[in-house]
Amino acid sequence: MKGLLMRAAESGERLEMIYMSAKGDISQRVIKILNVNSNSLKAYCYTRKQFRTFKLENILSIVPFRQHRRGA
């Protein structure tokens, strides 16, 4: 996971993340990583339209963002 985070921070690529808050709430977010350290990352969250800090241990899943297209 750390390699993906570092590459995304360097390239500016958006990632799609499933995250569990400290309260146990689960959310799906689209983020752009600004900085990664040993136990957290700073990112712009497109879902909340705010800069946020996320704990690495609370990331349940993270993958490159692919826009979902509907219809034929």
Coordinates of N, CA, C and O in Angstrom, one line a residue:
M1 N 0.8 -1.2 0.0 CA 0.0 0.0 0.0 C 0.9 1.3 0.0 O 0.5 2.2 -0.7
K2 N 2.0 1.2 0.7 CA 2.8 2.4 0.9 C 3.4 2.8 -0.5 O 3.5 4.0 -0.8
G3 N 3.7 1.9 -1.4 CA 4.2 2.2 -2.7 C 3.2 2.9 -3.5 O 3.5 3.9 -4.2
L4 N 1.9 2.4 -3.5 CA 0.8 3.1 -4.2 C 0.7 4.5 -3.7 O 0.5 5.5 -4.5
L5 N 0.7 4.7 -2.4 CA 0.5 6.0 -1.8 C 1.6 7.0 -2.2 O 1.4 8.2 -2.6
M6 N 2.9 6.5 -2.2 CA 4.0 7.4 -2.6 C 3.9 7.7 -4.1 O 4.2 8.9 -4.5
R7 N 3.6 6.8 -5.0 CA 3.5 7.0 -6.4 C 2.4 8.1 -6.6 O 2.5 9.0 -7.5
A8 N 1.2 7.9 -5.9 CA 0.1 8.8 -6.1 C 0.5 10.2 -5.6 O 0.1 11.2 -6.2
A9 N 1.3 10.3 -4.6 CA 1.7 11.6 -4.1 C 2.6 12.3 -5.1 O 2.5 13.5 -5.3
E10 N 3.5 11.5 -5.7 CA 4.4 12.1 -6.7 C 3.7 12.5 -8.0 O 3.9 13.5 -8.6
S11 N 2.7 11.7 -8.5 CA 2.1 11.9 -9.8 C 0.8 12.8 -9.7 O 0.4 13.3 -10.7
G12 N 0.3 12.9 -8.5 CA -1.0 13.7 -8.4 C -2.2 12.9 -8.8 O -3.3 13.4 -8.9
E13 N -2.0 11.6 -8.9 CA -3.1 10.7 -9.3 C -4.2 10.6 -8.2 O -3.8 10.6 -7.0
R14 N -5.4 10.6 -8.5 CA -6.5 10.4 -7.5 C -6.6 9.0 -7.2 O -6.4 8.1 -8.0
L15 N -7.0 8.7 -5.9 CA -7.2 7.4 -5.4 C -8.6 7.3 -4.8 O -9.2 8.3 -4.3
E16 N -9.2 6.1 -4.9 CA -10.5 5.8 -4.2 C -10.2 5.0 -3.0 O -9.6 4.0 -3.1
M17 N -10.8 5.4 -1.9 CA -10.5 4.8 -0.6 C -11.7 4.5 0.2 O -12.7 5.2 0.1
I18 N -11.7 3.3 0.8 CA -12.7 3.0 1.8 C -12.0 3.2 3.2 O -11.0 2.6 3.5
Y19 N -12.6 4.0 4.0 CA -12.0 4.5 5.3 C -12.9 4.3 6.4 O -14.1 4.6 6.4
M20 N -12.3 3.9 7.6 CA -13.1 3.8 8.8 C -12.7 4.8 9.8 O -11.5 4.9 10.1
S21 N -13.6 5.7 10.2 CA -13.3 6.7 11.2 C -13.0 6.2 12.5 O -13.3 5.0 12.8
A22 N -12.6 7.0 13.4 CA -12.3 6.6 14.8 C -13.6 6.1 15.5 O -13.5 5.3 16.4
K23 N -14.7 6.6 15.1 CA -16.0 6.2 15.6 C -16.5 4.9 15.0 O -17.5 4.4 15.4
G24 N -15.8 4.4 14.0 CA -16.2 3.2 13.4 C -17.1 3.4 12.1 O -17.6 2.4 11.6
D25 N -17.4 4.6 11.7 CA -18.1 4.9 10.5 C -17.3 4.6 9.3 O -16.1 5.0 9.2
I26 N -17.9 4.0 8.3 CA -17.2 3.6 7.1 C -17.6 4.5 5.9 O -18.9 4.7 5.8
S27 N -16.7 5.1 5.2 CA -17.0 6.0 4.1 C -16.2 5.6 2.9 O -15.1 5.1 3.0
Q28 N -16.7 5.9 1.7 CA -15.9 5.8 0.5 C -15.6 7.2 0.0 O -16.4 8.1 -0.1
R29 N -14.3 7.4 -0.3 CA -13.8 8.8 -0.6 C -12.9 8.8 -1.9 O -12.2 7.8 -2.1
V30 N -12.9 9.9 -2.5 CA -11.9 10.1 -3.6 C -10.9 11.1 -3.1 O -11.4 12.2 -2.6
I31 N -9.6 10.8 -3.1 CA -8.6 11.7 -2.5 C -7.5 12.0 -3.5 O -7.2 11.2 -4.4
K32 N -6.8 13.1 -3.2 CA -5.5 13.4 -3.9 C -4.5 13.5 -2.8 O -4.6 14.4 -1.9
I33 N -3.5 12.7 -2.7 CA -2.5 12.7 -1.6 C -1.5 13.8 -1.8 O -1.0 14.1 -2.8
L34 N -1.3 14.5 -0.6 CA -0.3 15.6 -0.6 C 1.0 15.2 0.1 O 2.1 15.6 -0.3
N35 N 0.8 14.3 1.1 CA 2.0 14.0 1.9 C 1.7 12.6 2.6 O 0.6 12.4 3.1
V36 N 2.7 11.8 2.7 CA 2.6 10.5 3.4 C 3.7 10.4 4.5 O 4.9 10.7 4.2
N37 N 3.4 10.1 5.7 CA 4.4 9.8 6.7 C 4.2 8.4 7.3 O 3.4 7.6 6.7
S38 N 4.8 8.1 8.4 CA 4.9 6.7 8.9 C 3.5 6.2 9.3 O 3.3 5.0 9.2
N39 N 2.6 7.0 9.8 CA 1.3 6.5 10.3 C 0.1 7.2 9.8 O -1.0 6.9 10.2
S40 N 0.3 8.2 8.9 CA -0.9 9.0 8.4 C -0.5 9.6 7.0 O 0.6 9.5 6.6
L41 N -1.6 10.1 6.4 CA -1.4 10.8 5.1 C -2.2 12.1 5.1 O -3.3 12.1 5.8
K42 N -1.8 13.1 4.4 CA -2.5 14.3 4.3 C -3.0 14.3 2.8 O -2.2 14.0 1.9
A43 N -4.3 14.6 2.6 CA -4.8 14.6 1.3 C -6.0 15.6 1.1 O -6.6 16.0 2.1
Y44 N -6.3 15.9 -0.1 CA -7.5 16.7 -0.4 C -8.6 15.6 -0.7 O -8.4 14.7 -1.5
C45 N -9.7 15.7 0.1 CA -10.8 14.8 -0.1 C -11.8 15.5 -1.0 O -12.5 16.5 -0.6
Y46 N -12.0 14.9 -2.2 CA -13.0 15.4 -3.1 C -14.4 15.2 -2.6 O -15.3 15.9 -3.0
T47 N -14.6 14.1 -1.8 CA -15.9 13.8 -1.3 C -16.4 14.9 -0.3 O -17.5 15.3 -0.4
R48 N -15.5 15.3 0.6 CA -15.9 16.3 1.6 C -15.5 17.7 1.2 O -15.8 18.7 1.8
K49 N -14.7 17.8 0.1 CA -14.2 19.1 -0.4 C -13.4 19.9 0.7 O -13.5 21.0 0.9
Q50 N -12.5 19.1 1.3 CA -11.7 19.6 2.4 C -10.3 18.9 2.4 O -10.2 17.8 2.0
F51 N -9.3 19.6 3.0 CA -8.1 18.9 3.3 C -8.2 18.1 4.5 O -8.8 18.6 5.5
R52 N -7.8 16.8 4.5 CA -8.0 15.9 5.7 C -6.7 15.2 5.9 O -5.8 15.0 5.1
T53 N -6.6 14.7 7.2 CA -5.5 13.8 7.6 C -6.2 12.4 7.9 O -7.1 12.4 8.6
F54 N -5.6 11.3 7.3 CA -6.1 10.0 7.5 C -5.1 9.1 8.1 O -3.9 9.1 7.7
K55 N -5.5 8.3 9.1 CA -4.6 7.3 9.7 C -4.5 6.1 8.7 O -5.5 5.6 8.3
L56 N -3.3 5.7 8.5 CA -3.0 4.6 7.6 C -3.7 3.3 8.1 O -4.3 2.5 7.3
E57 N -3.7 3.1 9.4 CA -4.3 1.9 10.0 C -5.8 1.8 9.8 O -6.4 0.8 9.9
N58 N -6.5 3.0 9.5 CA -7.9 3.0 9.3 C -8.3 2.9 7.8 O -9.5 2.9 7.5
I59 N -7.4 2.8 6.9 CA -7.7 2.6 5.5 C -8.0 1.1 5.3 O -7.1 0.3 5.5
L60 N -9.2 0.8 4.8 CA -9.6 -0.5 4.6 C -9.3 -1.0 3.2 O -9.0 -2.2 3.0
S61 N -9.3 -0.1 2.3 CA -9.0 -0.4 0.9 C -8.7 0.9 0.2 O -9.2 2.0 0.4
I62 N -7.7 0.8 -0.8 CA -7.3 2.0 -1.6 C -6.8 1.5 -2.9 O -6.0 0.6 -3.0
V63 N -7.4 2.1 -4.0 CA -7.1 1.8 -5.4 C -7.1 3.0 -6.2 O -7.6 4.0 -5.8
P64 N -6.4 3.0 -7.4 CA -6.5 4.1 -8.3 C -7.9 4.4 -8.7 O -8.8 3.5 -8.8
F65 N -8.3 5.7 -8.8 CA -9.6 6.1 -9.0 C -9.9 6.0 -10.5 O -9.2 6.3 -11.4
R66 N -11.1 5.4 -10.8 CA -11.6 5.2 -12.1 C -13.0 5.7 -12.1 O -13.8 5.3 -11.4
Q67 N -13.2 6.7 -13.0 CA -14.6 7.3 -13.0 C -15.6 6.2 -13.5 O -15.3 5.5 -14.4
H68 N -16.7 6.1 -12.8 CA -17.7 5.1 -13.1 C -18.6 5.7 -14.2 O -19.1 6.8 -14.0
R69 N -18.7 4.9 -15.2 CA -19.6 5.3 -16.3 C -20.8 4.5 -16.3 O -20.8 3.3 -16.2
R70 N -22.0 5.1 -16.6 CA -23.2 4.3 -16.6 C -23.8 4.3 -18.0 O -23.5 5.2 -18.8
G71 N -24.6 3.3 -18.3 CA -25.2 3.3 -19.6 C -24.4 2.5 -20.6 O -23.3 2.1 -20.4
A72 N -25.0 2.3 -21.8 CA -24.4 1.5 -22.8 C -23.8 2.4 -23.9 O -24.1 3.5 -24.1

